[in-house]
Coordinates of C-alpha atoms in Angstrom, one line a residue:
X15 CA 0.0 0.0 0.0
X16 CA 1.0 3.8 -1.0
X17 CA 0.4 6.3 1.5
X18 CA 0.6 10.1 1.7
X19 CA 0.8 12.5 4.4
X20 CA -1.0 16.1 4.7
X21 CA -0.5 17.8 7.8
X22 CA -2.6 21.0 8.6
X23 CA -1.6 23.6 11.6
X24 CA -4.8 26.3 11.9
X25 CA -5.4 28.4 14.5
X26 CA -6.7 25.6 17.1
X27 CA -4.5 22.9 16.6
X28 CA -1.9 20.8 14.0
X29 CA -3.7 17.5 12.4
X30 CA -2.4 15.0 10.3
X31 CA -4.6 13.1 7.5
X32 CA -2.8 9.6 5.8
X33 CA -4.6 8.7 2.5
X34 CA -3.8 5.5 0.2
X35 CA -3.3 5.8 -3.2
X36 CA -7.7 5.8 -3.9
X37 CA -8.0 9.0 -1.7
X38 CA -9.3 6.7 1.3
X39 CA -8.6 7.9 4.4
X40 CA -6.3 5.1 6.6
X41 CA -5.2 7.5 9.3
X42 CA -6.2 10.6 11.3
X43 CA -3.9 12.0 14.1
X44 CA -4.7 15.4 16.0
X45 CA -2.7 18.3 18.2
X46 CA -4.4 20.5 20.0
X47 CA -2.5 23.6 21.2
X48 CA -2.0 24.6 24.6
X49 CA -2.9 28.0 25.7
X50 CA -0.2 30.6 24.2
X51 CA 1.4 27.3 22.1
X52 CA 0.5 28.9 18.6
X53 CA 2.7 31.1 18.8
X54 CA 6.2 29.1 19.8
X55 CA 8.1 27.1 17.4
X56 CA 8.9 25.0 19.5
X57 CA 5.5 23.9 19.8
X58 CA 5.3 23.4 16.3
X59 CA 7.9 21.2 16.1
X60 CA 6.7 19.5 19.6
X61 CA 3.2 19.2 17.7
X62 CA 5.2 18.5 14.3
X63 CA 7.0 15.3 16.0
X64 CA 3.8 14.3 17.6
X65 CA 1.8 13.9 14.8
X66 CA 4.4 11.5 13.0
X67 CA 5.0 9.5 16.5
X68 CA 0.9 9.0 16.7
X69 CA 0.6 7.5 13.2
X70 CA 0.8 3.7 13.4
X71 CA 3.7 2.4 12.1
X72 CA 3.0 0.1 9.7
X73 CA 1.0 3.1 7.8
X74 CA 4.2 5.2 8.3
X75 CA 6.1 2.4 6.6
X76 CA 4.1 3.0 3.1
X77 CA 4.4 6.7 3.3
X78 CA 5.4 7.4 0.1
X79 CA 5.1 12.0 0.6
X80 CA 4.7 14.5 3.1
X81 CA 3.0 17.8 2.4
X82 CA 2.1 20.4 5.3
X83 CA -0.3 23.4 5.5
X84 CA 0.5 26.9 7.9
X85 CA -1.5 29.5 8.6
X86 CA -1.3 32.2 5.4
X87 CA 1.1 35.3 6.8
X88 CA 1.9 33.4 9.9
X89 CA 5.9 34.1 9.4
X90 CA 9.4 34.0 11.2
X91 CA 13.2 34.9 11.1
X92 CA 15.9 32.5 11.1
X93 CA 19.0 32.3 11.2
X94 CA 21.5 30.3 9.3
X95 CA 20.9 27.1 10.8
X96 CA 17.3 27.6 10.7
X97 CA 17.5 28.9 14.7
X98 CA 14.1 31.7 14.8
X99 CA 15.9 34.5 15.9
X100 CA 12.5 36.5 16.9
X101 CA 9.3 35.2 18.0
X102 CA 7.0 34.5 14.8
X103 CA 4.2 37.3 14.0
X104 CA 0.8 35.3 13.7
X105 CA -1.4 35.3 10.5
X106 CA -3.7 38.0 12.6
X107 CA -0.8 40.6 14.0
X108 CA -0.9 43.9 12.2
X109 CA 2.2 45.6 13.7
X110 CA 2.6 45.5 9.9
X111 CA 0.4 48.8 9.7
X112 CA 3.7 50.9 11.0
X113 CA 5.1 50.8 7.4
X114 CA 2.1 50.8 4.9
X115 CA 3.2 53.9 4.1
X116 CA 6.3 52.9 3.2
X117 CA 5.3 50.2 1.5
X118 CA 2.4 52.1 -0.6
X119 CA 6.2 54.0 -2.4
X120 CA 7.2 51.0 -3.3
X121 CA 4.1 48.4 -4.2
X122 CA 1.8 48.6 -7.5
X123 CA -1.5 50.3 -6.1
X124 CA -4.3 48.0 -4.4
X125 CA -1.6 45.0 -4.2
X126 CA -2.2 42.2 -2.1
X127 CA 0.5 42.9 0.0
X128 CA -0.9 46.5 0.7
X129 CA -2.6 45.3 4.2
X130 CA -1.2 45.3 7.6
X131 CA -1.1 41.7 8.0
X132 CA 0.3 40.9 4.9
X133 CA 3.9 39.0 5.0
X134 CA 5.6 42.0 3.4
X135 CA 4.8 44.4 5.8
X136 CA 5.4 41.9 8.6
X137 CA 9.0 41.6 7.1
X138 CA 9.6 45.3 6.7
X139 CA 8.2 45.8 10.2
X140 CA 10.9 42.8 11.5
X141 CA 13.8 44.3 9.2
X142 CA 13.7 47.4 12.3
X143 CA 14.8 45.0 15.0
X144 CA 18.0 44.2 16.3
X145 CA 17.7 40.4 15.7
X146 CA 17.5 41.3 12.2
X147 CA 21.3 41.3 12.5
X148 CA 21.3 37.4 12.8
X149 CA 18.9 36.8 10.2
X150 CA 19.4 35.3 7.1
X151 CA 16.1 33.7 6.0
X152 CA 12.8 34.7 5.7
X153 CA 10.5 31.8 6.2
X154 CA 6.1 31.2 6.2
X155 CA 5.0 29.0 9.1
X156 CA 4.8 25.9 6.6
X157 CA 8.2 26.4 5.3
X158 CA 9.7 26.1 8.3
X159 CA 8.2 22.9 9.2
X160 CA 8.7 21.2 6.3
X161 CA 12.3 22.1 6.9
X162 CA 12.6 20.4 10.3
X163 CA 11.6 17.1 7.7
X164 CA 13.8 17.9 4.6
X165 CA 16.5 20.2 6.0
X166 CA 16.7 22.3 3.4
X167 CA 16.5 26.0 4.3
X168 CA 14.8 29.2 1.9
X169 CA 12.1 27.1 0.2
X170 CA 8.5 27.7 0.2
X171 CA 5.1 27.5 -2.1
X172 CA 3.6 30.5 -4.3
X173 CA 0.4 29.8 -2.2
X174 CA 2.0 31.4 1.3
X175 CA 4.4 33.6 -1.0
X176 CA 1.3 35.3 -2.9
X177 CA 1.0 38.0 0.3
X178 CA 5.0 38.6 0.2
X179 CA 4.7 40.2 -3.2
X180 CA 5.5 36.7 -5.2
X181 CA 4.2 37.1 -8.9
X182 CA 2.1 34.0 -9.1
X183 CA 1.4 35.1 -12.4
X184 CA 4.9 35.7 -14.1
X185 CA 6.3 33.0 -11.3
X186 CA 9.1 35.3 -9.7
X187 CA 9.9 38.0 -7.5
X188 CA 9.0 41.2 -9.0
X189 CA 11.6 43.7 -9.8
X190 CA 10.2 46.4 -7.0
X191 CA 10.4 43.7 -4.6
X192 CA 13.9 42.7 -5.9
X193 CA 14.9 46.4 -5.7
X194 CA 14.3 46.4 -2.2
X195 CA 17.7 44.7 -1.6
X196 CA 16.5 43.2 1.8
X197 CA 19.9 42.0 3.9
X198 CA 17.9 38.9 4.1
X199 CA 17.1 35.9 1.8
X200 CA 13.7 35.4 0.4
X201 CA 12.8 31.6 -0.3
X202 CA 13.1 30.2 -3.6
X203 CA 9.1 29.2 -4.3
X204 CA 7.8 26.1 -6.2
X205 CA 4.5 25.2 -7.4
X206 CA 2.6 23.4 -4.1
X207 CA 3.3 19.8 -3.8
X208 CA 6.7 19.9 -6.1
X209 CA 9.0 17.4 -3.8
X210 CA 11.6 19.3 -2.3
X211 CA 14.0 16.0 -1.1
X212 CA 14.3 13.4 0.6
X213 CA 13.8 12.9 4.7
X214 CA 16.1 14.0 7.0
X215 CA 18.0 10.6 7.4
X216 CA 17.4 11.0 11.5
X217 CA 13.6 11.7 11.1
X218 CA 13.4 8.5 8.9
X219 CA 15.4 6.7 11.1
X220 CA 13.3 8.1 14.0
X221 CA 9.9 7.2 12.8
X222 CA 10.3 4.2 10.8
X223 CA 9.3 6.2 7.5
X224 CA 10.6 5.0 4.2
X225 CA 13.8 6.9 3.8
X226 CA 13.1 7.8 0.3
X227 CA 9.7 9.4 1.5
X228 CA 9.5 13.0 0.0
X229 CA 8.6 15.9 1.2
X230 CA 7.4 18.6 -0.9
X231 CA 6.4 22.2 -0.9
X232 CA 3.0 22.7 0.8
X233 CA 0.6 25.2 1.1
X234 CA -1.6 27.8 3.1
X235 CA -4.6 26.2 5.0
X236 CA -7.2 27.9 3.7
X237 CA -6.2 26.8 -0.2
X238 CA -5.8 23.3 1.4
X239 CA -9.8 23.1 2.8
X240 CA -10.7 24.0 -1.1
X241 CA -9.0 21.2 -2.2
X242 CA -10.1 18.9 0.1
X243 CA -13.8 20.4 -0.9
X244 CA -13.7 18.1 -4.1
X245 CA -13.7 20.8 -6.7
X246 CA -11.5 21.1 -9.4
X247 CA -13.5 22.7 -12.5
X248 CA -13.9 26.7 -13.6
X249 CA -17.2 27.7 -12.6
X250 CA -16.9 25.7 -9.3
X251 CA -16.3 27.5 -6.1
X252 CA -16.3 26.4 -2.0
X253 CA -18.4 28.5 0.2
X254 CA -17.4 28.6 3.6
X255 CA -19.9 28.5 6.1
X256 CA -18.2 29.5 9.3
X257 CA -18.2 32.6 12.0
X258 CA -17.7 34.6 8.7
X259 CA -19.1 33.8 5.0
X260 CA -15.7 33.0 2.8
X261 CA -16.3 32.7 -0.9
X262 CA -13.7 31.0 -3.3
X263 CA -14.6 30.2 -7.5
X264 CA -12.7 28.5 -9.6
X265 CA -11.6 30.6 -12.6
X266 CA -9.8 30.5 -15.4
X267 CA -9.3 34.3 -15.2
X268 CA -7.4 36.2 -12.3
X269 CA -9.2 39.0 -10.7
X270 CA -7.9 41.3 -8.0
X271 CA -9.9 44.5 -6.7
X272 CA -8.1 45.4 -3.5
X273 CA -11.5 47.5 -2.6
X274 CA -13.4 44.1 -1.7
X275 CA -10.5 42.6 -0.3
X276 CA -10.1 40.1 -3.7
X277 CA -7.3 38.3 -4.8
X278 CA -6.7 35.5 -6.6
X279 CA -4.6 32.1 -5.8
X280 CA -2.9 30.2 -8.4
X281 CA -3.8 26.8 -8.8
X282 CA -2.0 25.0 -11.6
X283 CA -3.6 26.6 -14.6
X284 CA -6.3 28.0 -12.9
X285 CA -7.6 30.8 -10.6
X286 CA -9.1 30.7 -7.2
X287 CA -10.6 34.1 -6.2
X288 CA -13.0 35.1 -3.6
X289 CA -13.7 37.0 -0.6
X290 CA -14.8 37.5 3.1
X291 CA -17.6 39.2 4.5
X292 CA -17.7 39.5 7.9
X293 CA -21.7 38.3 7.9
X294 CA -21.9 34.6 9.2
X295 CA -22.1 31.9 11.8
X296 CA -21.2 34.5 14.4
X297 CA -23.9 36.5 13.9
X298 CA -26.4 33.6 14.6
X299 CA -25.0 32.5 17.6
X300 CA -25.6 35.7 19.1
X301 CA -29.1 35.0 18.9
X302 CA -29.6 31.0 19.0
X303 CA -28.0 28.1 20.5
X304 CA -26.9 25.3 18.7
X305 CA -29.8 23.3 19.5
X306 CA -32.1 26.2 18.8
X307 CA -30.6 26.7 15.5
X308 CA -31.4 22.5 14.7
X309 CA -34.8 22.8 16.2
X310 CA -35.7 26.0 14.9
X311 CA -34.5 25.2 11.3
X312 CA -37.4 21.8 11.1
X313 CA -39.7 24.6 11.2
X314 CA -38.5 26.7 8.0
X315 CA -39.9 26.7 4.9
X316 CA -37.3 26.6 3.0
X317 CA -39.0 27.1 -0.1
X318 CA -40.5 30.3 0.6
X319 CA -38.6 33.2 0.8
X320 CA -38.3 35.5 4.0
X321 CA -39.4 38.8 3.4
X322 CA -37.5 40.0 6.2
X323 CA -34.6 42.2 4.5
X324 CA -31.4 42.2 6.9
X325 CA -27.3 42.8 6.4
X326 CA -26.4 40.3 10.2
X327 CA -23.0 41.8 11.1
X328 CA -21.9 42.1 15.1
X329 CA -20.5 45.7 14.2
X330 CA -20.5 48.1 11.7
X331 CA -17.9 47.7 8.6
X332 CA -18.1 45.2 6.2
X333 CA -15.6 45.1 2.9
X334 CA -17.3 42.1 0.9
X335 CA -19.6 42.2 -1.6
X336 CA -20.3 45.4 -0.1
X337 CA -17.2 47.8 0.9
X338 CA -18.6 50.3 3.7
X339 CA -16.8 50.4 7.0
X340 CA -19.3 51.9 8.5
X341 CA -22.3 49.9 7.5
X342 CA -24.8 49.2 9.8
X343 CA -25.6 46.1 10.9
X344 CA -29.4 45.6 9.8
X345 CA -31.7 43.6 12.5
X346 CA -34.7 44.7 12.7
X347 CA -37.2 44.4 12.8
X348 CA -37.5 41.6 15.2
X349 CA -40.6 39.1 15.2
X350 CA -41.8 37.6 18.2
X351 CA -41.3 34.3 16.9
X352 CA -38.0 32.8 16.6
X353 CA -38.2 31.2 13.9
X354 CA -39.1 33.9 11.7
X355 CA -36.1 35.7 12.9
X356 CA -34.0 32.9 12.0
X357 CA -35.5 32.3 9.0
X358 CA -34.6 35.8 8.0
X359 CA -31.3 35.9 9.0
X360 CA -30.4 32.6 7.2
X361 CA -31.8 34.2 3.8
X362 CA -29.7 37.3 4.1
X363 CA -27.1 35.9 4.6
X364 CA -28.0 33.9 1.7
X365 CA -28.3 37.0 -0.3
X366 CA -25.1 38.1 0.9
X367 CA -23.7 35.2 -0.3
X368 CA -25.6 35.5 -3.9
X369 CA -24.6 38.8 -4.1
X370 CA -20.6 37.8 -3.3
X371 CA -20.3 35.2 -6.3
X372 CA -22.5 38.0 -8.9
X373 CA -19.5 40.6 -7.5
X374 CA -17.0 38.0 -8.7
X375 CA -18.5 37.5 -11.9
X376 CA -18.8 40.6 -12.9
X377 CA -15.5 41.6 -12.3
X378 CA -14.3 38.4 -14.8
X379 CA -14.5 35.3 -13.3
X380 CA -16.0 32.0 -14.8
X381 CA -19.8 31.7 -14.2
X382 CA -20.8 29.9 -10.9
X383 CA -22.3 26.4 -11.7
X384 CA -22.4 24.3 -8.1
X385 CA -20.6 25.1 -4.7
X386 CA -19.6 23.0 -2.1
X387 CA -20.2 23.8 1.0
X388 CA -17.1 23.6 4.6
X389 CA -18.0 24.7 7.9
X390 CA -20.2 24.8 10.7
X391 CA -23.3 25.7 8.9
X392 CA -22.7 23.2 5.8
X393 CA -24.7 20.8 8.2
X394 CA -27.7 22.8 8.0
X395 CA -30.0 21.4 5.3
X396 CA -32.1 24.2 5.5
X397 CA -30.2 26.9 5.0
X398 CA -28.2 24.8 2.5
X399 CA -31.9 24.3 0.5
X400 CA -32.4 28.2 0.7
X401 CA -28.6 28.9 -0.4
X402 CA -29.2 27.1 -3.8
X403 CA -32.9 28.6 -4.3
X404 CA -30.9 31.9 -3.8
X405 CA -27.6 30.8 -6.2
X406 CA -29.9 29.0 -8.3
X407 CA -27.1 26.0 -8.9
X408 CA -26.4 22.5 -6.7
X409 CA -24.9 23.1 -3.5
X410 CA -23.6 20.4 -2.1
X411 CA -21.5 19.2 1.1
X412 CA -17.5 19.1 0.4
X413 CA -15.8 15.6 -0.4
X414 CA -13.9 16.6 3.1
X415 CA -13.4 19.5 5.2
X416 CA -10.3 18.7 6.6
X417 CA -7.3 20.8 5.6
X418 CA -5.2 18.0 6.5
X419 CA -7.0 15.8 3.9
X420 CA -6.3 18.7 1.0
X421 CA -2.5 18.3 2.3
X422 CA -2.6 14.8 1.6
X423 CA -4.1 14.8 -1.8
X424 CA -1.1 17.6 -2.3
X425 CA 1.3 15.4 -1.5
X426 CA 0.0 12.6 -3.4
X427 CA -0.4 15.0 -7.0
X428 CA 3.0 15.0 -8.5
X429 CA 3.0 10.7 -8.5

């Protein structure tokens, strides 16, 4: 039997997903972090090590690949041994916003890279410390770890590189971002899942694994739920169902428009684009448990349209498909009975969603023609029911929602 490895670390914990060579699912391990561990390398690595340790080993003996997912923007500073010299700075940290300015000289206008959390301006921000002065590589989250495997330092994916300025369109470093002259390396990027090397002989040795197992470049985690989702064709997109509503469509053309917070991924010869509003799962909980939300959904109609008109947002601002900062959130008015009230807020935010992937078409992506559906609420069959009355194409549940799964089937795509 041929297996292959995807290992995912989010924001709650690191996973790993082994799959034989039909996709099927022989083994699933999980990490959860410890209060404050997210941020410490060594509890990636502690995590890391883990993972491998918990897989049985006679799967570990067929593992043919490795491929692991980070957190996009989550980056560090090593030194040249691979040493962080500096704590990392988390997908979320904006210290980032010190230099926009600086950085609005030097990038295109409405780049990617033009937001406080991007990698860029997470690097210019690190490039005024001290520890700078032992640095000599610039690494994402999932490059780093997949270092610890392969030990080969300054390698990483055009997935995490997209928000450090990488042109995932020409496949190199631009020539303002080259012009920079940083005192530190950027990684050489590869198309996701392009094996890197071999195992480090003492990790092989370690775990029993095959000691011509591979390990290739990997990915951010978000691109690796899509493609554990199950779709693969233009026109087919992954709607994300979680505290916020993420939209992503398959496309064969790139579209950026920094206003709605849009950008597009590369994805072999393809395009994934889509954006975030801050609508969602959230918003419901505020208002319903999760047993009111089952109970109260029986009772829905989900053929007949709420004519209650609402934008559900916790606070004002949203960027996608509508960008206002300030705009209200819209809740009223309120009916007495609960189920009305949910029933209203699940077909706005249907709208919402509607209204996200017309945005996205009309700014040149392929026509929408079915979307899977991740997260919390794809186990809702009623609001899934009223989410294709609204898109007016098949939505149906992802093949898997596991990011660790997407890894896996990343690993296993160059054999």
């Amino acid at each position: 039997m041929t297996c292959y490895l995807g290992i995912d670390f989010g924001t709650s914990g690191a996973r790993g997903i082994v799959i034989d060579a039909q996709e099927q699912i022989q083994t699933q391990v999980r990490y959860p972090w410890e209060a404050g561990a997210i941020s410490e390398p060594a509890a990636w690595q502690r995590a890391l090590l883990t993972l491998l340790g918990a897989i049985p080993e006679a799967v570990r003996r067929e593992i043919k690949a490795i491929a692991i997912n980070g957190t996009s923007s989550t980056v560090l500073l090593c030194d040249a041994a691979g040493n962080p010299v500096y704590q990392p700075l988390l997908y979320n940290d904006g210290r980032g916003s010190v230099v926009l300015e600086e950085l609005r000289k030097i990038a295109p206008p409405n780049h990617t890279v033009l937001s406080a959390t991007s990698s860029l301006a997470k690097l210019l921000w690190m490039m005024q410390l001290p520890a700078v002065s032992a640095a000599r590589y610039f690494l994402h989250q999932a490059d780093w770890l997949a270092f610890l495997l392969h030990g080969k330092l300054g390698i990483s994916d055009y997935h995490n590189a997209l928000k450090l300025g990488y042109d995932v369109e020409q496949l190199k470093y631009p020539e303002w971002l080259e012009n920079l002259q940083l005192p530190i390396q950027l990684p050489e990027v590869l198309s996701p899942g392009t094996a890197i090397g071999e195992l480090r002989d003492e990790i092989a040795r370690q775990f029993s694994l095959p000691a011509d197992c591979l390990v290739c470049a990997g990915t951010t985690d978000s691109i690796a739920a899509f493609l554990a989702s199950g779709a693969t064709s233009p026109g087919e997109a992954v709607t994300s169902l979680g505290s916020t509503l993420v939209l992503k469509l398959l496309s064969r053309t790139r579209v950026e428009d920094a206003r709605y917070g849009i950008y597009s991924h590369r994805l072999g010869d393809l395009w994934l684009t889509g954006g975030a509003s801050n609508t969602g799962g959230a918003v419901l909980r505020e208002f319903f448990t999760d047993a009111e939300l089952e109970n109260f959904s029986r009772e829905i109609d989900s053929e007949q349209a709420s004519e209650l008109d609402y934008y559900p947002l916790l606070k004002a601002g949203d960027r996608f498909p509508i960008n206002d900062p300030n705009l209200p959130p819209r809740l009223t008015p309120r009916p007495d009975n609960p189920v009305e009230f949910l029933h209203g807020l699940l077909e706005s935010i249907a709208r919402i969603e509607a209204q996200g992937y017309e945005l996205l078409q009309k700014l040149g992506a392929d026509r929408l023609n079915q979307v899977y559906t991740a997260g919390g609420g794809a186990k809702n069959p009623t609001w899934n029911a009223i989410r294709q009355r609204r898109l007016k194409v098949p939505v149906v549940s992802s093949v898997n929602t596991e990011a660790a799964y997407g890894t896996a089937l990343l690993a296993k795509s160059k054999f």
